[in-house]
Amino acid sequence: MSEPMLALAGVHTHIGQYHILQGVDLVVPRGELTVLLGRNGAGKTTTLRTIMGLWHASRGALLFDGNDVTRAATPDISCAGIAYVPENMGIFSDLTVRENLLLAARAGEPDTARLEWIFGFFPALKKFWNQAAGTLSGGQKQMLAIARAIVEPRKLLLVDEPTKGLAPAIIQSLITAFRELKAMETTILLVEQNFSFVKSLGDTVAVMDDGRIVHSGRMDELAEDRELQQKLLGLSLDTHQ
Ligand SMILES: Nc1ncnc2c1ncn2[C@@H]1O[C@H](COP(=O)(O)OP(=O)(O)OP(=O)(O)O)[C@@H](O)[C@H]1O
Ligand SMILES: [Mg+2]
């Protein structure tokens, strides 16, 4: 097996006096989409923030693309090739769609062919190109947030609950976008609670509870095993069509 894109080994994170991550072991294989599931407050966002260096691990180690990034600063982690779409999306409301994308492109003007590729699955961004991002709908803002993260090729994309509050039609366009990214062999770590959204997208899956990974394996195995879903996710048979 090739070296994973990202590996967390025994990672503990404290936020102030609170001991939030309590020994997280997580492997994100290269070129795959890994889904991180878990109930509210399990520690999913804290895991992403620890990967980005926004919180620092008090114990354990983080390896990205073979390099130890446990104590690296956020700008260095970003420059090393990790893009992060946070829960609150982190877009600039007063700036236009175009300006939001320009700011996200480190190499200057975004590549035209890459923009056309993004417009292919997020056409609203082309339509509202010169409109302030704050005037977009929730789903369009989410598209812009993801577009900012992929405006240049990145090694690893972290996305925190992109489907929150979105209508099914918008979720469908996110599925298309993630499939496109997978086809480009982007490695993705996707945090979700919406199992029906991720069960056909994920290659690998990890389930978190109380600051630890309590299950990891292949997504197709979990998707077929209703008993395990019930045990890990508390899903009832009628909620995951
Ligand atoms: N800034 C903070 N200060 C104190 N406690 C925090 C802070 N951020 C998160 N926590 C706590 O850490 C725990 C994990 O939170 P986290 O946001 O990582 O969970 P999550 O799995 O992303 O949940 P959700 O699905 O609701 O987004 C929770 O108990 C939360 O209250
Ligand atoms: Mg969260």
Coordinates of N, CA and C and ligand atoms in Angstrom, one line a residue:
M1 N 0.8 -1.2 0.0 CA 0.0 0.0 0.0 C 0.9 1.3 0.0
S2 N 0.5 2.3 -0.8 CA 1.3 3.5 -0.8 C 1.1 4.3 0.5
E3 N 2.0 5.1 0.8 CA 2.0 5.9 2.0 C 0.7 6.8 2.0
P4 N 0.0 6.9 3.1 CA -1.2 7.7 3.1 C -0.9 9.1 2.9
M5 N -1.9 9.9 2.4 CA -1.7 11.3 2.3 C -1.6 12.0 3.6
L6 N -2.5 11.5 4.6 CA -2.5 12.1 5.9 C -2.6 11.0 6.9
A7 N -1.9 11.1 8.0 CA -2.1 10.1 9.1 C -2.0 10.8 10.4
L8 N -3.0 10.6 11.3 CA -3.0 11.1 12.7 C -2.8 9.9 13.6
A9 N -1.8 10.0 14.5 CA -1.5 8.9 15.4 C -1.6 9.4 16.8
G10 N -2.6 8.9 17.5 CA -2.7 9.2 18.9 C -2.8 10.7 19.2
V11 N -3.6 11.4 18.4 CA -3.7 12.8 18.6 C -4.6 13.3 19.7
H12 N -4.1 14.0 20.6 CA -4.9 14.7 21.7 C -4.9 16.2 21.4
T13 N -6.1 16.8 21.6 CA -6.2 18.2 21.5 C -6.9 18.8 22.7
H14 N -6.3 19.8 23.3 CA -7.0 20.5 24.4 C -7.5 21.8 23.9
I15 N -8.7 22.2 24.3 CA -9.1 23.6 24.0 C -9.3 24.2 25.4
G16 N -8.4 25.1 25.8 CA -8.4 25.6 27.1 C -8.3 24.4 28.1
Q17 N -9.2 24.4 29.0 CA -9.1 23.3 30.1 C -9.8 22.0 29.6
Y18 N -10.4 22.1 28.4 CA -11.2 20.9 27.9 C -10.3 19.9 27.1
H19 N -10.4 18.7 27.4 CA -9.6 17.6 26.7 C -10.6 17.1 25.6
I20 N -10.5 17.6 24.4 CA -11.5 17.3 23.3 C -11.1 16.1 22.5
L21 N -10.0 16.1 21.8 CA -9.5 14.9 21.1 C -8.7 14.0 22.1
Q22 N -9.1 12.7 22.1 CA -8.5 11.9 23.2 C -7.8 10.7 22.6
G23 N -6.9 10.9 21.6 CA -6.1 9.9 21.0 C -6.7 9.5 19.7
V24 N -6.8 10.4 18.7 CA -7.4 10.1 17.4 C -6.3 9.4 16.5
D25 N -6.7 8.3 16.0 CA -6.0 7.6 15.0 C -6.8 7.6 13.7
L26 N -6.2 8.2 12.7 CA -7.0 8.4 11.4 C -6.0 8.4 10.2
V27 N -6.4 7.5 9.2 CA -5.6 7.5 8.0 C -6.4 7.9 6.8
V28 N -5.9 8.8 6.0 CA -6.6 9.3 4.8 C -5.7 8.8 3.6
P29 N -6.2 7.7 3.0 CA -5.4 7.2 1.9 C -5.3 8.1 0.7
R30 N -4.2 8.1 0.0 CA -4.0 8.9 -1.2 C -5.0 8.7 -2.3
G31 N -5.5 9.8 -2.9 CA -6.4 9.6 -4.0 C -7.8 9.2 -3.7
E32 N -8.1 9.0 -2.4 CA -9.4 8.5 -2.0 C -10.3 9.6 -1.3
L33 N -11.6 9.3 -1.2 CA -12.4 10.2 -0.4 C -12.7 9.5 0.9
T34 N -12.3 10.1 2.0 CA -12.5 9.5 3.3 C -13.6 10.3 4.0
V35 N -14.6 9.7 4.5 CA -15.7 10.3 5.2 C -15.5 10.2 6.7
L36 N -15.6 11.3 7.4 CA -15.6 11.3 8.9 C -17.0 11.6 9.4
L37 N -17.6 10.6 10.0 CA -18.9 10.7 10.5 C -18.9 10.8 12.1
G38 N -20.0 11.2 12.6 CA -20.1 11.2 14.1 C -21.1 12.2 14.5
R39 N -21.7 12.0 15.7 CA -22.8 12.8 16.2 C -22.3 14.2 16.6
N40 N -23.2 15.1 16.9 CA -22.8 16.5 17.3 C -21.9 16.4 18.5
G41 N -20.9 17.2 18.4 CA -19.9 17.3 19.5 C -18.9 16.2 19.6
A42 N -18.9 15.3 18.6 CA -18.0 14.1 18.7 C -16.5 14.6 18.6
G43 N -16.3 15.7 17.9 CA -14.9 16.2 17.7 C -14.5 16.2 16.3
K44 N -15.4 16.2 15.3 CA -15.1 16.2 13.9 C -14.4 17.5 13.5
T45 N -15.0 18.7 13.8 CA -14.5 20.0 13.5 C -13.1 20.2 14.2
T46 N -13.1 19.8 15.4 CA -11.8 19.9 16.2 C -10.7 19.1 15.5
T47 N -11.0 18.0 14.9 CA -10.0 17.2 14.1 C -9.5 18.0 12.9
L48 N -10.5 18.5 12.2 CA -10.1 19.3 11.0 C -9.2 20.5 11.4
R49 N -9.6 21.2 12.4 CA -8.9 22.4 12.9 C -7.5 22.0 13.4
T50 N -7.4 20.8 14.0 CA -6.1 20.3 14.5 C -5.2 20.0 13.3
I51 N -5.8 19.4 12.2 CA -5.0 19.1 11.0 C -4.5 20.5 10.4
M52 N -5.3 21.5 10.4 CA -4.9 22.8 9.8 C -4.0 23.6 10.8
G53 N -3.7 23.1 12.0 CA -2.8 23.8 12.9 C -3.6 25.0 13.6
L54 N -4.9 25.0 13.5 CA -5.7 26.1 14.2 C -5.8 25.8 15.6
W55 N -5.8 24.5 16.0 CA -5.5 24.0 17.3 C -4.2 23.2 17.3
H56 N -3.5 23.1 18.3 CA -2.3 22.3 18.2 C -2.5 21.0 19.1
A57 N -2.0 19.9 18.5 CA -2.1 18.7 19.3 C -1.2 18.7 20.5
S58 N -1.7 18.3 21.7 CA -0.9 18.3 22.9 C -0.1 17.0 23.0
R59 N -0.6 16.0 22.3 CA 0.1 14.7 22.2 C -0.1 14.1 20.9
G60 N 0.7 13.2 20.5 CA 0.5 12.5 19.2 C 1.2 13.2 18.0
A61 N 1.0 12.6 16.8 CA 1.7 13.1 15.7 C 0.8 13.2 14.4
L62 N 1.0 14.2 13.6 CA 0.3 14.3 12.3 C 1.3 14.3 11.2
L63 N 1.1 13.4 10.2 CA 2.0 13.3 9.1 C 1.2 13.6 7.8
F64 N 1.7 14.6 7.1 CA 1.1 14.9 5.8 C 2.0 14.7 4.7
D65 N 1.6 13.9 3.7 CA 2.5 13.6 2.6 C 3.9 13.2 3.0
G66 N 4.0 12.5 4.1 CA 5.3 12.0 4.5 C 6.0 13.0 5.4
N67 N 5.5 14.2 5.7 CA 6.2 15.1 6.5 C 5.5 15.3 7.8
D68 N 6.3 15.5 8.9 CA 5.7 15.7 10.2 C 5.2 17.2 10.3
V69 N 3.9 17.4 10.4 CA 3.3 18.7 10.5 C 2.7 19.0 11.9
T70 N 3.1 18.2 12.9 CA 2.4 18.3 14.2 C 2.5 19.7 14.8
R71 N 3.7 20.3 14.6 CA 3.8 21.6 15.2 C 3.9 22.7 14.1
A72 N 3.5 22.4 12.9 CA 3.5 23.4 11.8 C 2.5 24.5 12.0
A73 N 2.8 25.7 11.5 CA 1.8 26.8 11.6 C 0.8 26.7 10.4
T74 N -0.4 27.3 10.6 CA -1.4 27.2 9.6 C -1.0 27.6 8.2
P75 N -0.3 28.8 8.1 CA 0.0 29.2 6.7 C 1.0 28.2 6.0
D76 N 1.8 27.6 6.8 CA 2.7 26.6 6.2 C 2.0 25.3 5.8
I77 N 1.0 24.9 6.6 CA 0.2 23.8 6.3 C -0.6 24.0 5.0
S78 N -1.1 25.2 4.9 CA -1.9 25.6 3.7 C -0.9 25.6 2.5
C79 N 0.2 26.2 2.6 CA 1.2 26.2 1.5 C 1.7 24.8 1.1
A80 N 1.7 23.9 2.1 CA 2.1 22.5 1.8 C 1.1 21.8 0.9
G81 N -0.2 22.4 0.8 CA -1.2 21.8 -0.1 C -2.4 21.3 0.5
I82 N -2.8 21.8 1.7 CA -4.1 21.4 2.3 C -5.0 22.6 2.2
A83 N -6.2 22.3 1.7 CA -7.3 23.4 1.6 C -8.4 23.0 2.6
Y84 N -9.0 24.0 3.2 CA -10.0 23.8 4.2 C -11.2 24.6 4.0
V85 N -12.4 23.9 3.9 CA -13.7 24.6 3.7 C -14.3 24.4 5.1
P86 N -14.3 25.5 5.9 CA -14.9 25.4 7.3 C -16.4 25.3 7.3
E87 N -16.9 25.0 8.4 CA -18.4 24.9 8.6 C -19.1 26.2 8.2
N88 N -18.5 27.3 8.6 CA -19.1 28.6 8.3 C -18.7 29.2 6.9
M89 N -18.0 28.3 6.1 CA -17.6 28.5 4.7 C -16.5 29.6 4.5
G90 N -16.3 30.5 5.3 CA -15.2 31.5 5.2 C -15.1 32.2 3.9
I91 N -16.3 32.7 3.4 CA -16.2 33.5 2.2 C -16.4 35.0 2.6
F92 N -16.0 35.9 1.7 CA -16.1 37.3 1.9 C -17.4 37.9 1.3
S93 N -18.3 38.2 2.2 CA -19.7 38.6 1.8 C -19.7 39.8 0.9
D94 N -18.8 40.8 1.2 CA -18.9 42.1 0.5 C -18.1 42.0 -0.8
L95 N -17.4 41.0 -1.0 CA -16.6 40.9 -2.3 C -17.5 40.1 -3.3
T96 N -17.2 40.3 -4.6 CA -17.9 39.5 -5.6 C -17.4 38.1 -5.7
V97 N -18.1 37.2 -6.4 CA -17.7 35.9 -6.6 C -16.3 35.8 -7.2
R98 N -16.1 36.7 -8.2 CA -14.8 36.8 -8.9 C -13.7 37.1 -7.9
E99 N -14.0 38.2 -7.1 CA -12.9 38.6 -6.1 C -12.6 37.5 -5.1
N100 N -13.7 36.8 -4.7 CA -13.5 35.7 -3.7 C -12.5 34.7 -4.3
L101 N -12.7 34.4 -5.6 CA -11.9 33.3 -6.3 C -10.5 33.8 -6.5
L102 N -10.4 35.1 -6.9 CA -9.1 35.7 -7.1 C -8.2 35.7 -5.9
L103 N -8.9 36.0 -4.7 CA -8.1 36.0 -3.5 C -7.7 34.6 -3.1
A104 N -8.4 33.6 -3.5 CA -8.1 32.2 -3.1 C -7.0 31.7 -4.0
A105 N -6.7 32.3 -5.1 CA -5.7 31.8 -6.1 C -4.4 32.4 -5.7
R106 N -3.5 31.5 -5.2 CA -2.2 32.0 -4.7 C -1.3 32.4 -5.9
A107 N -1.5 31.7 -7.0 CA -0.6 31.9 -8.1 C -1.0 33.1 -9.0
G108 N -1.9 34.0 -8.5 CA -2.4 35.1 -9.3 C -3.7 34.8 -9.9
E109 N -3.9 35.2 -11.2 CA -5.1 35.0 -11.9 C -5.4 33.6 -12.0
P110 N -6.7 33.1 -11.6 CA -7.0 31.7 -11.7 C -6.9 31.2 -13.2
D111 N -6.5 30.0 -13.4 CA -6.4 29.4 -14.7 C -7.8 29.3 -15.3
T112 N -7.9 29.8 -16.6 CA -9.2 29.9 -17.2 C -9.8 28.5 -17.4
A113 N -9.0 27.5 -17.8 CA -9.5 26.2 -18.0 C -10.0 25.6 -16.7
R114 N -9.4 25.8 -15.6 CA -9.8 25.3 -14.4 C -11.1 26.0 -13.9
L115 N -11.2 27.3 -14.2 CA -12.5 28.0 -13.9 C -13.6 27.4 -14.7
E116 N -13.4 27.1 -15.9 CA -14.5 26.5 -16.8 C -14.8 25.1 -16.3
W117 N -13.9 24.4 -15.8 CA -14.1 23.1 -15.2 C -15.0 23.2 -14.0
I118 N -14.7 24.2 -13.1 CA -15.5 24.5 -11.9 C -16.9 24.9 -12.3
F119 N -17.0 25.8 -13.3 CA -18.4 26.3 -13.7 C -19.2 25.1 -14.3
G120 N -18.5 24.1 -14.8 CA -19.2 22.9 -15.3 C -20.1 22.3 -14.3
F121 N -19.7 22.2 -13.0 CA -20.5 21.6 -12.0 C -21.1 22.6 -11.1
F122 N -20.6 23.9 -11.1 CA -21.2 25.0 -10.3 C -21.6 26.1 -11.2
P123 N -22.5 26.0 -12.1 CA -22.8 27.1 -13.1 C -23.3 28.4 -12.5
A124 N -23.8 28.3 -11.2 CA -24.3 29.5 -10.6 C -23.1 30.5 -10.4
L125 N -21.9 30.0 -10.2 CA -20.8 30.9 -10.0 C -20.5 31.7 -11.2
K126 N -20.7 31.2 -12.4 CA -20.5 31.9 -13.6 C -21.6 33.0 -13.8
K127 N -22.8 32.5 -13.5 CA -24.0 33.4 -13.6 C -23.8 34.7 -12.7
F128 N -23.3 34.4 -11.5 CA -23.3 35.5 -10.5 C -21.8 36.1 -10.3
W129 N -21.1 35.9 -11.3 CA -19.6 36.2 -11.3 C -19.3 37.6 -10.7
N130 N -20.1 38.6 -11.0 CA -19.8 40.0 -10.5 C -20.7 40.4 -9.4
Q131 N -21.4 39.4 -8.8 CA -22.3 39.7 -7.7 C -21.7 39.5 -6.4
A132 N -22.1 40.3 -5.4 CA -21.5 40.2 -4.0 C -21.8 38.8 -3.5
A133 N -20.8 38.1 -2.9 CA -21.1 36.8 -2.4 C -22.2 36.7 -1.3
G134 N -22.3 37.8 -0.6 CA -23.3 37.9 0.5 C -24.7 37.8 0.0
T135 N -24.9 38.0 -1.3 CA -26.3 38.0 -1.9 C -26.6 36.6 -2.4
L136 N -25.7 35.6 -2.4 CA -25.9 34.3 -2.9 C -26.8 33.5 -2.0
S137 N -27.4 32.5 -2.5 CA -28.2 31.6 -1.6 C -27.2 30.7 -0.8
G138 N -27.7 30.0 0.2 CA -26.9 29.2 1.1 C -26.1 28.1 0.2
G139 N -26.8 27.5 -0.7 CA -26.2 26.5 -1.5 C -25.1 27.1 -2.4
Q140 N -25.4 28.2 -3.0 CA -24.5 28.9 -3.9 C -23.2 29.3 -3.1
K141 N -23.4 29.8 -1.8 CA -22.3 30.2 -1.0 C -21.4 28.9 -0.7
Q142 N -22.0 27.8 -0.5 CA -21.3 26.6 -0.3 C -20.5 26.2 -1.5
M143 N -21.1 26.4 -2.7 CA -20.4 26.1 -3.9 C -19.2 27.0 -4.1
L144 N -19.3 28.3 -3.7 CA -18.2 29.3 -3.8 C -17.1 28.9 -2.8
A145 N -17.5 28.5 -1.6 CA -16.5 28.1 -0.6 C -15.7 26.9 -1.1
I146 N -16.4 25.9 -1.8 CA -15.6 24.8 -2.3 C -14.8 25.2 -3.5
A147 N -15.3 26.1 -4.3 CA -14.6 26.5 -5.5 C -13.3 27.3 -5.1
R148 N -13.4 28.0 -4.0 CA -12.2 28.7 -3.5 C -11.1 27.7 -3.1
A149 N -11.6 26.6 -2.5 CA -10.6 25.6 -2.1 C -9.9 24.9 -3.2
I150 N -10.6 24.8 -4.4 CA -10.1 24.0 -5.5 C -9.7 24.8 -6.7
V151 N -9.6 26.2 -6.5 CA -9.3 27.0 -7.6 C -7.9 26.7 -8.2
E152 N -7.1 26.2 -7.3 CA -5.8 25.7 -7.8 C -5.7 24.2 -7.3
P153 N -5.0 23.4 -8.0 CA -4.9 22.0 -7.5 C -4.3 21.9 -6.1
R154 N -4.9 21.1 -5.2 CA -4.4 20.9 -3.9 C -4.2 19.4 -3.6
K155 N -3.3 19.1 -2.7 CA -3.1 17.7 -2.4 C -4.2 17.1 -1.6
L156 N -4.7 17.9 -0.7 CA -5.8 17.4 0.2 C -6.8 18.4 0.5
L157 N -8.0 18.0 0.4 CA -9.1 19.0 0.6 C -9.9 18.5 1.9
L158 N -10.1 19.4 2.8 CA -10.9 19.1 4.0 C -12.2 19.9 3.9
V159 N -13.3 19.2 4.0 CA -14.6 19.9 3.9 C -15.5 19.6 5.1
D160 N -16.0 20.6 5.8 CA -16.8 20.4 7.0 C -18.3 20.5 6.7
E161 N -19.0 19.5 6.7 CA -20.5 19.4 6.6 C -21.0 20.3 5.5
P162 N -20.7 20.1 4.3 CA -21.1 21.0 3.2 C -22.6 20.9 3.0
T163 N -23.3 19.9 3.4 CA -24.8 19.8 3.0 C -25.7 20.4 4.1
K164 N -25.1 20.9 5.1 CA -26.0 21.5 6.2 C -27.0 22.5 5.7
G165 N -28.2 22.2 5.9 CA -29.3 23.2 5.5 C -29.6 23.3 4.0
L166 N -29.0 22.4 3.2 CA -29.2 22.5 1.7 C -30.3 21.7 1.2
A167 N -31.0 22.2 0.2 CA -32.1 21.4 -0.5 C -31.5 20.2 -1.3
P168 N -32.3 19.2 -1.5 CA -31.8 18.0 -2.2 C -31.2 18.3 -3.6
A169 N -31.7 19.2 -4.3 CA -31.2 19.5 -5.7 C -29.8 20.0 -5.6
I170 N -29.5 20.8 -4.5 CA -28.2 21.4 -4.4 C -27.2 20.3 -3.9
I171 N -27.7 19.4 -3.0 CA -26.9 18.3 -2.6 C -26.4 17.5 -3.8
Q172 N -27.4 17.3 -4.7 CA -27.0 16.6 -5.9 C -25.9 17.2 -6.7
S173 N -25.9 18.5 -6.7 CA -24.8 19.2 -7.5 C -23.4 19.1 -6.7
L174 N -23.5 19.0 -5.4 CA -22.3 18.8 -4.6 C -21.8 17.3 -4.8
I175 N -22.7 16.4 -5.0 CA -22.3 15.0 -5.2 C -21.5 15.0 -6.6
T176 N -22.1 15.7 -7.6 CA -21.4 15.7 -8.9 C -20.0 16.4 -8.7
A177 N -19.9 17.4 -7.9 CA -18.6 18.1 -7.8 C -17.6 17.2 -7.1
F178 N -18.0 16.5 -6.1 CA -17.1 15.6 -5.4 C -16.7 14.4 -6.3
R179 N -17.6 13.9 -7.1 CA -17.2 12.9 -8.1 C -16.2 13.4 -9.1
E180 N -16.4 14.7 -9.5 CA -15.4 15.3 -10.4 C -14.0 15.4 -9.8
L181 N -14.0 15.8 -8.5 CA -12.8 15.9 -7.8 C -12.1 14.6 -7.6
K182 N -12.9 13.5 -7.3 CA -12.4 12.2 -7.2 C -11.7 11.7 -8.5
A183 N -12.4 12.1 -9.6 CA -11.9 11.7 -10.9 C -10.5 12.4 -11.2
M184 N -10.3 13.5 -10.6 CA -9.0 14.2 -10.7 C -8.0 13.8 -9.7
E185 N -8.4 12.7 -9.0 CA -7.5 12.1 -8.0 C -7.1 13.1 -6.8
T186 N -8.1 14.0 -6.5 CA -7.8 14.8 -5.3 C -8.2 13.9 -4.1
T187 N -7.3 14.0 -3.1 CA -7.6 13.3 -1.8 C -8.5 14.2 -1.0
I188 N -9.6 13.6 -0.5 CA -10.6 14.4 0.3 C -10.9 13.8 1.6
L189 N -11.0 14.7 2.6 CA -11.5 14.2 3.9 C -12.8 15.1 4.2
L190 N -13.9 14.4 4.1 CA -15.2 15.0 4.2 C -15.9 14.7 5.5
V191 N -16.2 15.7 6.3 CA -16.9 15.6 7.5 C -18.4 15.6 7.2
E192 N -19.2 14.7 7.6 CA -20.6 14.7 7.4 C -21.4 14.0 8.5
Q193 N -22.7 14.4 8.5 CA -23.7 13.6 9.3 C -24.7 13.0 8.5
N194 N -24.8 13.5 7.2 CA -25.8 13.0 6.3 C -25.3 11.7 5.6
F195 N -25.6 10.6 6.2 CA -25.1 9.3 5.7 C -25.5 9.0 4.3
S196 N -26.8 9.4 3.9 CA -27.2 9.1 2.6 C -26.5 9.9 1.5
F197 N -26.0 11.0 1.9 CA -25.2 11.8 1.0 C -23.8 11.2 0.7
V198 N -23.2 10.7 1.7 CA -21.8 10.2 1.6 C -21.6 8.7 1.3
K199 N -22.7 7.9 1.5 CA -22.5 6.5 1.4 C -22.1 6.0 0.0
S200 N -22.5 6.8 -1.1 CA -22.1 6.4 -2.4 C -20.8 7.1 -2.8
L201 N -20.4 8.1 -2.1 CA -19.2 8.9 -2.4 C -17.9 8.4 -1.8
G202 N -18.1 7.9 -0.6 CA -16.9 7.6 0.2 C -16.2 6.3 -0.2
D203 N -14.9 6.3 -0.2 CA -14.1 5.1 -0.3 C -13.9 4.5 1.0
T204 N -13.4 5.3 2.0 CA -13.1 4.8 3.3 C -14.0 5.7 4.3
V205 N -14.2 5.2 5.4 CA -15.0 5.9 6.4 C -14.5 5.7 7.8
A206 N -14.6 6.8 8.6 CA -14.2 6.7 10.0 C -15.3 7.3 10.8
V207 N -15.6 6.7 11.9 CA -16.7 7.2 12.8 C -16.1 7.6 14.1
M208 N -16.5 8.8 14.5 CA -15.9 9.4 15.7 C -16.9 9.5 16.8
D209 N -16.5 9.3 18.0 CA -17.4 9.5 19.2 C -16.5 9.9 20.4
D210 N -16.9 10.9 21.1 CA -16.2 11.4 22.3 C -14.7 11.5 22.1
G211 N -14.4 12.2 21.0 CA -13.0 12.5 20.8 C -12.1 11.4 20.3
R212 N -12.7 10.3 19.9 CA -11.9 9.1 19.4 C -12.5 8.5 18.2
I213 N -11.7 7.8 17.3 CA -12.2 7.1 16.2 C -12.7 5.7 16.7
V214 N -14.0 5.4 16.6 CA -14.6 4.2 17.1 C -14.8 3.1 16.0
H215 N -14.6 3.5 14.8 CA -14.7 2.6 13.7 C -14.0 3.1 12.5
S216 N -13.2 2.3 11.7 CA -12.8 2.7 10.4 C -12.7 1.5 9.5
G217 N -13.0 1.8 8.2 CA -13.1 0.7 7.3 C -13.5 1.2 5.9
R218 N -13.9 0.3 5.1 CA -14.4 0.6 3.7 C -15.8 1.1 3.8
M219 N -16.1 2.1 3.0 CA -17.5 2.6 3.0 C -18.5 1.6 2.5
D220 N -18.1 0.8 1.4 CA -19.1 -0.1 0.9 C -19.5 -1.1 1.9
E221 N -18.6 -1.5 2.8 CA -18.9 -2.5 3.8 C -19.9 -1.9 4.8
L222 N -19.7 -0.7 5.2 CA -20.6 0.0 6.2 C -22.0 0.2 5.5
A223 N -22.0 0.6 4.2 CA -23.2 0.9 3.5 C -24.1 -0.4 3.4
E224 N -23.5 -1.5 3.4 CA -24.3 -2.8 3.3 C -24.6 -3.4 4.6
D225 N -24.0 -2.9 5.7 CA -24.2 -3.5 7.0 C -25.1 -2.7 7.9
R226 N -26.4 -2.9 7.8 CA -27.4 -2.1 8.5 C -27.2 -2.2 10.0
E227 N -26.8 -3.4 10.5 CA -26.7 -3.6 11.9 C -25.6 -2.7 12.4
L228 N -24.5 -2.6 11.6 CA -23.3 -1.8 12.0 C -23.7 -0.3 12.0
Q229 N -24.5 0.1 11.0 CA -24.9 1.5 10.9 C -25.7 1.8 12.1
Q230 N -26.6 0.9 12.5 CA -27.5 1.2 13.6 C -26.6 1.3 14.9
K231 N -25.6 0.5 15.0 CA -24.8 0.5 16.2 C -23.9 1.8 16.2
L232 N -23.3 2.1 15.1 CA -22.4 3.2 15.1 C -23.1 4.6 14.9
L233 N -24.1 4.6 14.1 CA -24.7 5.9 13.8 C -26.1 6.1 14.3
G234 N -26.7 5.0 14.9 CA -28.0 5.1 15.4 C -29.0 5.3 14.3
L235 N -28.7 4.8 13.1 CA -29.7 5.0 12.0 C -30.8 4.0 12.0
S236 N -32.0 4.5 11.8 CA -33.1 3.5 11.7 C -33.3 3.2 10.2
L237 N -33.9 2.1 9.9 CA -34.0 1.5 8.6 C -34.6 2.5 7.6
D238 N -35.5 3.4 8.1 CA -36.2 4.3 7.1 C -35.5 5.6 7.0
T239 N -34.3 5.8 7.6 CA -33.7 7.2 7.4 C -32.5 7.1 6.5
H240 N -32.2 6.0 5.9 CA -31.0 6.0 5.0 C -31.3 5.3 3.7
Q241 N -32.3 5.9 3.0 CA -32.6 5.3 1.7 C -31.5 5.5 0.7
Ligands
LIG1 N1 -13.7 26.8 21.2 C1 -14.2 25.9 22.0 N2 -14.1 26.0 23.4 C2 -14.6 25.0 24.2 N3 -15.1 23.8 23.8 C3 -15.1 23.6 22.4 C4 -14.7 24.6 21.5 N4 -14.8 24.1 20.3 C5 -15.4 22.9 20.4 N5 -15.5 22.6 21.7 C6 -16.1 21.4 22.3 O1 -15.4 20.3 21.7 C7 -16.3 19.2 21.5 C8 -16.2 18.8 20.0 O2 -16.7 19.8 19.2 P1 -16.6 19.8 17.6 O3 -17.0 21.1 17.1 O4 -15.2 19.3 17.2 O5 -17.7 18.7 17.3 P2 -18.3 18.2 15.9 O6 -18.2 16.8 15.9 O7 -17.8 19.0 14.8 O8 -19.9 18.6 16.2 P3 -21.0 19.2 15.1 O9 -21.5 18.0 14.4 O10 -22.0 19.7 16.0 O11 -20.3 20.2 14.2 C9 -17.7 19.7 21.9 O12 -18.0 19.2 23.1 C10 -17.5 21.2 21.9 O13 -18.4 21.8 22.8
MG2 MG -18.5 20.4 13.5

